[in-house]
Amino acid sequence: MAFKSLVLTIAIMAVLSSTSHAFDPSPLQDFCVALDDSKNAVFVNGKFCKDPNLVVAEDFFKAGLNMPGNTSNPLGSAVTAVNVLNLPGLNTLGISLARIDYAPYGLNPPHTHPRGTEILLVLEGTLYVGFVLSNPGPNMKNKLFTKILHPGDVFIFPIGLIHFQFNVGKTQAVAFAGLSSQNSGDITIANAVFGSDPPINDDVLAKAFQVDKKIVDYLRLQFSWDNN
């Protein structure tokens, strides 16, 4: 009986430990305004903290999300991110935000956020959105969940899963996304695979996609840009 209790305790501790490391850690102070300068600062969550006596309201403020992003790119979309990189007051708070603009038939292509779950709110237009599961079992292998969203609709993309948004309307679309990380990261699948630096070996990609290496070389030429 004691052995079973010990095993159960270890299992619970393992689950709690894995959960605690899955998201940004909880702060142990009111704020830690991020600094790039290490002089007279404390290093927390990958950033140096500004002296609290020098913190001002502007450290927690950012303007400009009323302005649409430039969607004149091959994807027809633009992501305007607000995270710890451009709003220092977000450091250690575990949240961030993005405005996403879509031209008619514009696409925010399949991508993942390795450090954050995303909740999307549509303000204008009509979006076809979806995410793909990992491989949890034989009956749900890479299952796709999709939905058509209209203004006022909300959709969630779980942390780390491949997801996308596509403007299926003939007018501009606008959405706002909240993320459960101060810097959730963004891995655009096509760019990462065909535009990595240095490039992934042609033989690897040709074998993975079961195509000729000439096709791999062609695809590499298409991914020298992004929508961020």
PDB file of N, CA, C and O in Angstrom, residues 117-173:
ATOM      1  N   THR A 117      -1.123  29.270 -26.017  1.00  0.00           N
ATOM      2  CA  THR A 117      -2.448  29.051 -26.594  1.00  0.00           C
ATOM      3  C   THR A 117      -2.971  30.384 -27.118  1.00  0.00           C
ATOM      4  O   THR A 117      -2.712  31.439 -26.548  1.00  0.00           O
ATOM      5  N   GLU A 118      -3.715  30.333 -28.223  1.00  0.00           N
ATOM      6  CA  GLU A 118      -4.246  31.550 -28.852  1.00  0.00           C
ATOM      7  C   GLU A 118      -5.766  31.539 -28.814  1.00  0.00           C
ATOM      8  O   GLU A 118      -6.400  30.520 -29.080  1.00  0.00           O
ATOM      9  N   ILE A 119      -6.352  32.705 -28.488  1.00  0.00           N
ATOM     10  CA  ILE A 119      -7.799  32.885 -28.604  1.00  0.00           C
ATOM     11  C   ILE A 119      -8.032  34.018 -29.594  1.00  0.00           C
ATOM     12  O   ILE A 119      -7.483  35.112 -29.450  1.00  0.00           O
ATOM     13  N   LEU A 120      -8.810  33.741 -30.627  1.00  0.00           N
ATOM     14  CA  LEU A 120      -9.002  34.664 -31.748  1.00  0.00           C
ATOM     15  C   LEU A 120     -10.405  35.243 -31.724  1.00  0.00           C
ATOM     16  O   LEU A 120     -11.389  34.506 -31.593  1.00  0.00           O
ATOM     17  N   LEU A 121     -10.511  36.564 -31.864  1.00  0.00           N
ATOM     18  CA  LEU A 121     -11.798  37.268 -31.943  1.00  0.00           C
ATOM     19  C   LEU A 121     -11.878  37.978 -33.282  1.00  0.00           C
ATOM     20  O   LEU A 121     -11.001  38.777 -33.622  1.00  0.00           O
ATOM     21  N   VAL A 122     -12.910  37.685 -34.052  1.00  0.00           N
ATOM     22  CA  VAL A 122     -13.110  38.320 -35.361  1.00  0.00           C
ATOM     23  C   VAL A 122     -13.889  39.617 -35.186  1.00  0.00           C
ATOM     24  O   VAL A 122     -14.956  39.632 -34.569  1.00  0.00           O
ATOM     25  N   LEU A 123     -13.344  40.708 -35.730  1.00  0.00           N
ATOM     26  CA  LEU A 123     -14.023  42.001 -35.693  1.00  0.00           C
ATOM     27  C   LEU A 123     -14.727  42.314 -36.998  1.00  0.00           C
ATOM     28  O   LEU A 123     -15.817  42.874 -37.005  1.00  0.00           O
ATOM     29  N   GLU A 124     -14.082  41.982 -38.123  1.00  0.00           N
ATOM     30  CA  GLU A 124     -14.652  42.271 -39.442  1.00  0.00           C
ATOM     31  C   GLU A 124     -14.382  41.099 -40.374  1.00  0.00           C
ATOM     32  O   GLU A 124     -13.358  40.431 -40.265  1.00  0.00           O
ATOM     33  N   GLY A 125     -15.324  40.858 -41.296  1.00  0.00           N
ATOM     34  CA  GLY A 125     -15.105  39.859 -42.325  1.00  0.00           C
ATOM     35  C   GLY A 125     -15.515  38.457 -41.905  1.00  0.00           C
ATOM     36  O   GLY A 125     -16.086  38.229 -40.835  1.00  0.00           O
ATOM     37  N   THR A 126     -15.184  37.508 -42.776  1.00  0.00           N
ATOM     38  CA  THR A 126     -15.536  36.108 -42.580  1.00  0.00           C
ATOM     39  C   THR A 126     -14.283  35.257 -42.746  1.00  0.00           C
ATOM     40  O   THR A 126     -13.647  35.280 -43.797  1.00  0.00           O
ATOM     41  N   LEU A 127     -13.929  34.520 -41.698  1.00  0.00           N
ATOM     42  CA  LEU A 127     -12.709  33.718 -41.712  1.00  0.00           C
ATOM     43  C   LEU A 127     -13.023  32.228 -41.634  1.00  0.00           C
ATOM     44  O   LEU A 127     -13.897  31.811 -40.867  1.00  0.00           O
ATOM     45  N   TYR A 128     -12.291  31.456 -42.428  1.00  0.00           N
ATOM     46  CA  TYR A 128     -12.276  30.004 -42.303  1.00  0.00           C
ATOM     47  C   TYR A 128     -11.026  29.660 -41.499  1.00  0.00           C
ATOM     48  O   TYR A 128      -9.903  29.970 -41.926  1.00  0.00           O
ATOM     49  N   VAL A 129     -11.197  29.077 -40.319  1.00  0.00           N
ATOM     50  CA  VAL A 129     -10.065  28.826 -39.432  1.00  0.00           C
ATOM     51  C   VAL A 129     -10.017  27.346 -39.067  1.00  0.00           C
ATOM     52  O   VAL A 129     -11.012  26.624 -39.174  1.00  0.00           O
ATOM     53  N   GLY A 130      -8.850  26.903 -38.614  1.00  0.00           N
ATOM     54  CA  GLY A 130      -8.753  25.518 -38.192  1.00  0.00           C
ATOM     55  C   GLY A 130      -7.434  25.201 -37.539  1.00  0.00           C
ATOM     56  O   GLY A 130      -6.482  25.980 -37.617  1.00  0.00           O
ATOM     57  N   PHE A 131      -7.393  24.064 -36.845  1.00  0.00           N
ATOM     58  CA  PHE A 131      -6.135  23.556 -36.301  1.00  0.00           C
ATOM     59  C   PHE A 131      -6.106  22.043 -36.438  1.00  0.00           C
ATOM     60  O   PHE A 131      -7.139  21.380 -36.572  1.00  0.00           O
ATOM     61  N   VAL A 132      -4.885  21.506 -36.435  1.00  0.00           N
ATOM     62  CA  VAL A 132      -4.660  20.080 -36.635  1.00  0.00           C
ATOM     63  C   VAL A 132      -4.107  19.478 -35.354  1.00  0.00           C
ATOM     64  O   VAL A 132      -3.170  20.015 -34.756  1.00  0.00           O
ATOM     65  N   LEU A 133      -4.680  18.350 -34.931  1.00  0.00           N
ATOM     66  CA  LEU A 133      -4.185  17.672 -33.746  1.00  0.00           C
ATOM     67  C   LEU A 133      -2.814  17.051 -33.991  1.00  0.00           C
ATOM     68  O   LEU A 133      -2.424  16.795 -35.134  1.00  0.00           O
ATOM     69  N   SER A 134      -2.112  16.813 -32.916  1.00  0.00           N
ATOM     70  CA  SER A 134      -0.937  15.961 -32.994  1.00  0.00           C
ATOM     71  C   SER A 134      -1.433  14.539 -33.251  1.00  0.00           C
ATOM     72  O   SER A 134      -2.556  14.358 -33.698  1.00  0.00           O
ATOM     73  N   ASN A 135      -0.665  13.542 -32.932  1.00  0.00           N
ATOM     74  CA  ASN A 135      -1.065  12.170 -33.223  1.00  0.00           C
ATOM     75  C   ASN A 135      -1.411  11.452 -31.924  1.00  0.00           C
ATOM     76  O   ASN A 135      -0.632  10.629 -31.426  1.00  0.00           O
ATOM     77  N   PRO A 136      -2.597  11.747 -31.334  1.00  0.00           N
ATOM     78  CA  PRO A 136      -2.913  11.218 -30.005  1.00  0.00           C
ATOM     79  C   PRO A 136      -3.301   9.754 -29.977  1.00  0.00           C
ATOM     80  O   PRO A 136      -3.265   9.126 -28.937  1.00  0.00           O
ATOM     81  N   GLY A 137      -3.701   9.198 -31.126  1.00  0.00           N
ATOM     82  CA  GLY A 137      -4.124   7.803 -31.121  1.00  0.00           C
ATOM     83  C   GLY A 137      -4.569   7.369 -32.502  1.00  0.00           C
ATOM     84  O   GLY A 137      -4.745   8.192 -33.405  1.00  0.00           O
ATOM     85  N   PRO A 138      -4.814   6.095 -32.706  1.00  0.00           N
ATOM     86  CA  PRO A 138      -5.125   5.565 -34.044  1.00  0.00           C
ATOM     87  C   PRO A 138      -6.428   6.082 -34.631  1.00  0.00           C
ATOM     88  O   PRO A 138      -6.594   6.110 -35.847  1.00  0.00           O
ATOM     89  N   ASN A 139      -7.352   6.497 -33.786  1.00  0.00           N
ATOM     90  CA  ASN A 139      -8.653   6.945 -34.295  1.00  0.00           C
ATOM     91  C   ASN A 139      -8.752   8.457 -34.470  1.00  0.00           C
ATOM     92  O   ASN A 139      -9.777   8.965 -34.908  1.00  0.00           O
ATOM     93  N   MET A 140      -7.694   9.204 -34.107  1.00  0.00           N
ATOM     94  CA  MET A 140      -7.734  10.660 -34.224  1.00  0.00           C
ATOM     95  C   MET A 140      -6.451  11.187 -34.848  1.00  0.00           C
ATOM     96  O   MET A 140      -5.969  12.244 -34.513  1.00  0.00           O
ATOM     97  N   LYS A 141      -5.865  10.444 -35.738  1.00  0.00           N
ATOM     98  CA  LYS A 141      -4.576  10.806 -36.311  1.00  0.00           C
ATOM     99  C   LYS A 141      -4.653  12.132 -37.055  1.00  0.00           C
ATOM    100  O   LYS A 141      -5.328  12.255 -38.067  1.00  0.00           O
ATOM    101  N   ASN A 142      -3.972  13.140 -36.523  1.00  0.00           N
ATOM    102  CA  ASN A 142      -3.906  14.460 -37.165  1.00  0.00           C
ATOM    103  C   ASN A 142      -5.281  14.974 -37.583  1.00  0.00           C
ATOM    104  O   ASN A 142      -5.467  15.488 -38.684  1.00  0.00           O
ATOM    105  N   LYS A 143      -6.253  14.842 -36.701  1.00  0.00           N
ATOM    106  CA  LYS A 143      -7.613  15.288 -36.994  1.00  0.00           C
ATOM    107  C   LYS A 143      -7.652  16.797 -37.155  1.00  0.00           C
ATOM    108  O   LYS A 143      -6.990  17.538 -36.425  1.00  0.00           O
ATOM    109  N   LEU A 144      -8.422  17.266 -38.134  1.00  0.00           N
ATOM    110  CA  LEU A 144      -8.566  18.692 -38.421  1.00  0.00           C
ATOM    111  C   LEU A 144      -9.883  19.205 -37.863  1.00  0.00           C
ATOM    112  O   LEU A 144     -10.944  18.632 -38.114  1.00  0.00           O
ATOM    113  N   PHE A 145      -9.819  20.318 -37.103  1.00  0.00           N
ATOM    114  CA  PHE A 145     -11.014  21.011 -36.612  1.00  0.00           C
ATOM    115  C   PHE A 145     -11.109  22.356 -37.337  1.00  0.00           C
ATOM    116  O   PHE A 145     -10.154  23.145 -37.297  1.00  0.00           O
ATOM    117  N   THR A 146     -12.225  22.626 -37.982  1.00  0.00           N
ATOM    118  CA  THR A 146     -12.393  23.884 -38.713  1.00  0.00           C
ATOM    119  C   THR A 146     -13.728  24.533 -38.366  1.00  0.00           C
ATOM    120  O   THR A 146     -14.661  23.874 -37.887  1.00  0.00           O
ATOM    121  N   LYS A 147     -13.798  25.850 -38.650  1.00  0.00           N
ATOM    122  CA  LYS A 147     -15.019  26.604 -38.373  1.00  0.00           C
ATOM    123  C   LYS A 147     -15.020  27.869 -39.223  1.00  0.00           C
ATOM    124  O   LYS A 147     -13.960  28.451 -39.478  1.00  0.00           O
ATOM    125  N   ILE A 148     -16.191  28.280 -39.672  1.00  0.00           N
ATOM    126  CA  ILE A 148     -16.358  29.588 -40.326  1.00  0.00           C
ATOM    127  C   ILE A 148     -16.725  30.593 -39.248  1.00  0.00           C
ATOM    128  O   ILE A 148     -17.685  30.392 -38.497  1.00  0.00           O
ATOM    129  N   LEU A 149     -15.945  31.682 -39.156  1.00  0.00           N
ATOM    130  CA  LEU A 149     -16.159  32.695 -38.123  1.00  0.00           C
ATOM    131  C   LEU A 149     -16.661  33.996 -38.741  1.00  0.00           C
ATOM    132  O   LEU A 149     -16.202  34.413 -39.808  1.00  0.00           O
ATOM    133  N   HIS A 150     -17.575  34.643 -38.017  1.00  0.00           N
ATOM    134  CA  HIS A 150     -18.123  35.934 -38.403  1.00  0.00           C
ATOM    135  C   HIS A 150     -17.826  36.952 -37.295  1.00  0.00           C
ATOM    136  O   HIS A 150     -17.369  36.575 -36.207  1.00  0.00           O
ATOM    137  N   PRO A 151     -18.059  38.249 -37.549  1.00  0.00           N
ATOM    138  CA  PRO A 151     -17.780  39.251 -36.514  1.00  0.00           C
ATOM    139  C   PRO A 151     -18.422  38.901 -35.174  1.00  0.00           C
ATOM    140  O   PRO A 151     -19.591  38.528 -35.106  1.00  0.00           O
ATOM    141  N   GLY A 152     -17.602  38.972 -34.122  1.00  0.00           N
ATOM    142  CA  GLY A 152     -18.061  38.627 -32.788  1.00  0.00           C
ATOM    143  C   GLY A 152     -17.782  37.189 -32.387  1.00  0.00           C
ATOM    144  O   GLY A 152     -17.914  36.833 -31.214  1.00  0.00           O
ATOM    145  N   ASP A 153     -17.369  36.352 -33.347  1.00  0.00           N
ATOM    146  CA  ASP A 153     -17.084  34.952 -33.042  1.00  0.00           C
ATOM    147  C   ASP A 153     -15.670  34.797 -32.476  1.00  0.00           C
ATOM    148  O   ASP A 153     -14.758  35.566 -32.808  1.00  0.00           O
ATOM    149  N   VAL A 154     -15.515  33.784 -31.646  1.00  0.00           N
ATOM    150  CA  VAL A 154     -14.243  33.494 -30.979  1.00  0.00           C
ATOM    151  C   VAL A 154     -13.852  32.047 -31.251  1.00  0.00           C
ATOM    152  O   VAL A 154     -14.720  31.163 -31.288  1.00  0.00           O
ATOM    153  N   PHE A 155     -12.562  31.805 -31.433  1.00  0.00           N
ATOM    154  CA  PHE A 155     -12.066  30.446 -31.646  1.00  0.00           C
ATOM    155  C   PHE A 155     -10.729  30.295 -30.937  1.00  0.00           C
ATOM    156  O   PHE A 155      -9.958  31.248 -30.843  1.00  0.00           O
ATOM    157  N   ILE A 156     -10.462  29.074 -30.440  1.00  0.00           N
ATOM    158  CA  ILE A 156      -9.236  28.815 -29.688  1.00  0.00           C
ATOM    159  C   ILE A 156      -8.326  27.871 -30.466  1.00  0.00           C
ATOM    160  O   ILE A 156      -8.790  26.869 -31.035  1.00  0.00           O
ATOM    161  N   PHE A 157      -7.023  28.190 -30.472  1.00  0.00           N
ATOM    162  CA  PHE A 157      -6.006  27.322 -31.047  1.00  0.00           C
ATOM    163  C   PHE A 157      -5.093  26.856 -29.906  1.00  0.00           C
ATOM    164  O   PHE A 157      -4.329  27.655 -29.359  1.00  0.00           O
ATOM    165  N   PRO A 158      -5.154  25.570 -29.533  1.00  0.00           N
ATOM    166  CA  PRO A 158      -4.353  25.087 -28.404  1.00  0.00           C
ATOM    167  C   PRO A 158      -2.850  25.233 -28.640  1.00  0.00           C
ATOM    168  O   PRO A 158      -2.377  25.193 -29.785  1.00  0.00           O
ATOM    169  N   ILE A 159      -2.125  25.382 -27.566  1.00  0.00           N
ATOM    170  CA  ILE A 159      -0.690  25.626 -27.604  1.00  0.00           C
ATOM    171  C   ILE A 159       0.037  24.574 -28.450  1.00  0.00           C
ATOM    172  O   ILE A 159      -0.200  23.372 -28.336  1.00  0.00           O
ATOM    173  N   GLY A 160       0.899  25.052 -29.336  1.00  0.00           N
ATOM    174  CA  GLY A 160       1.785  24.192 -30.096  1.00  0.00           C
ATOM    175  C   GLY A 160       1.194  23.531 -31.317  1.00  0.00           C
ATOM    176  O   GLY A 160       1.924  22.923 -32.102  1.00  0.00           O
ATOM    177  N   LEU A 161      -0.145  23.628 -31.527  1.00  0.00           N
ATOM    178  CA  LEU A 161      -0.758  22.929 -32.653  1.00  0.00           C
ATOM    179  C   LEU A 161      -0.755  23.797 -33.911  1.00  0.00           C
ATOM    180  O   LEU A 161      -0.900  25.019 -33.845  1.00  0.00           O
ATOM    181  N   ILE A 162      -0.614  23.152 -35.064  1.00  0.00           N
ATOM    182  CA  ILE A 162      -0.631  23.854 -36.342  1.00  0.00           C
ATOM    183  C   ILE A 162      -2.034  24.420 -36.574  1.00  0.00           C
ATOM    184  O   ILE A 162      -3.034  23.709 -36.443  1.00  0.00           O
ATOM    185  N   HIS A 163      -2.105  25.715 -36.936  1.00  0.00           N
ATOM    186  CA  HIS A 163      -3.397  26.343 -37.182  1.00  0.00           C
ATOM    187  C   HIS A 163      -3.277  27.411 -38.257  1.00  0.00           C
ATOM    188  O   HIS A 163      -2.171  27.771 -38.675  1.00  0.00           O
ATOM    189  N   PHE A 164      -4.409  27.914 -38.727  1.00  0.00           N
ATOM    190  CA  PHE A 164      -4.429  28.868 -39.840  1.00  0.00           C
ATOM    191  C   PHE A 164      -5.723  29.663 -39.798  1.00  0.00           C
ATOM    192  O   PHE A 164      -6.686  29.296 -39.122  1.00  0.00           O
ATOM    193  N   GLN A 165      -5.732  30.792 -40.551  1.00  0.00           N
ATOM    194  CA  GLN A 165      -6.953  31.563 -40.787  1.00  0.00           C
ATOM    195  C   GLN A 165      -6.943  32.015 -42.250  1.00  0.00           C
ATOM    196  O   GLN A 165      -5.911  32.477 -42.757  1.00  0.00           O
ATOM    197  N   PHE A 166      -8.094  31.897 -42.911  1.00  0.00           N
ATOM    198  CA  PHE A 166      -8.223  32.245 -44.323  1.00  0.00           C
ATOM    199  C   PHE A 166      -9.463  33.109 -44.506  1.00  0.00           C
ATOM    200  O   PHE A 166     -10.561  32.735 -44.074  1.00  0.00           O
ATOM    201  N   ASN A 167      -9.268  34.275 -45.120  1.00  0.00           N
ATOM    202  CA  ASN A 167     -10.382  35.188 -45.386  1.00  0.00           C
ATOM    203  C   ASN A 167     -11.154  34.679 -46.602  1.00  0.00           C
ATOM    204  O   ASN A 167     -10.673  34.767 -47.731  1.00  0.00           O
ATOM    205  N   VAL A 168     -12.342  34.149 -46.372  1.00  0.00           N
ATOM    206  CA  VAL A 168     -13.131  33.596 -47.473  1.00  0.00           C
ATOM    207  C   VAL A 168     -14.093  34.632 -48.053  1.00  0.00           C
ATOM    208  O   VAL A 168     -14.895  34.306 -48.931  1.00  0.00           O
ATOM    209  N   GLY A 169     -14.015  35.877 -47.567  1.00  0.00           N
ATOM    210  CA  GLY A 169     -14.906  36.929 -48.050  1.00  0.00           C
ATOM    211  C   GLY A 169     -14.276  37.784 -49.128  1.00  0.00           C
ATOM    212  O   GLY A 169     -13.086  37.687 -49.426  1.00  0.00           O
ATOM    213  N   LYS A 170     -15.069  38.645 -49.695  1.00  0.00           N
ATOM    214  CA  LYS A 170     -14.612  39.539 -50.760  1.00  0.00           C
ATOM    215  C   LYS A 170     -14.184  40.899 -50.227  1.00  0.00           C
ATOM    216  O   LYS A 170     -13.859  41.803 -50.983  1.00  0.00           O
ATOM    217  N   THR A 171     -14.206  41.059 -48.900  1.00  0.00           N
ATOM    218  CA  THR A 171     -13.806  42.313 -48.271  1.00  0.00           C
ATOM    219  C   THR A 171     -12.676  42.060 -47.280  1.00  0.00           C
ATOM    220  O   THR A 171     -12.357  40.912 -46.951  1.00  0.00           O
ATOM    221  N   GLN A 172     -12.082  43.142 -46.796  1.00  0.00           N
ATOM    222  CA  GLN A 172     -11.037  43.019 -45.786  1.00  0.00           C
ATOM    223  C   GLN A 172     -11.604  42.355 -44.523  1.00  0.00           C
ATOM    224  O   GLN A 172     -12.786  42.485 -44.210  1.00  0.00           O
ATOM    225  N   ALA A 173     -10.750  41.663 -43.806  1.00  0.00           N
ATOM    226  CA  ALA A 173     -11.124  41.068 -42.520  1.00  0.00           C
ATOM    227  C   ALA A 173     -10.110  41.502 -41.465  1.00  0.00           C
ATOM    228  O   ALA A 173      -8.942  41.757 -41.775  1.00  0.00           O
TER     229      ALA A 173
END
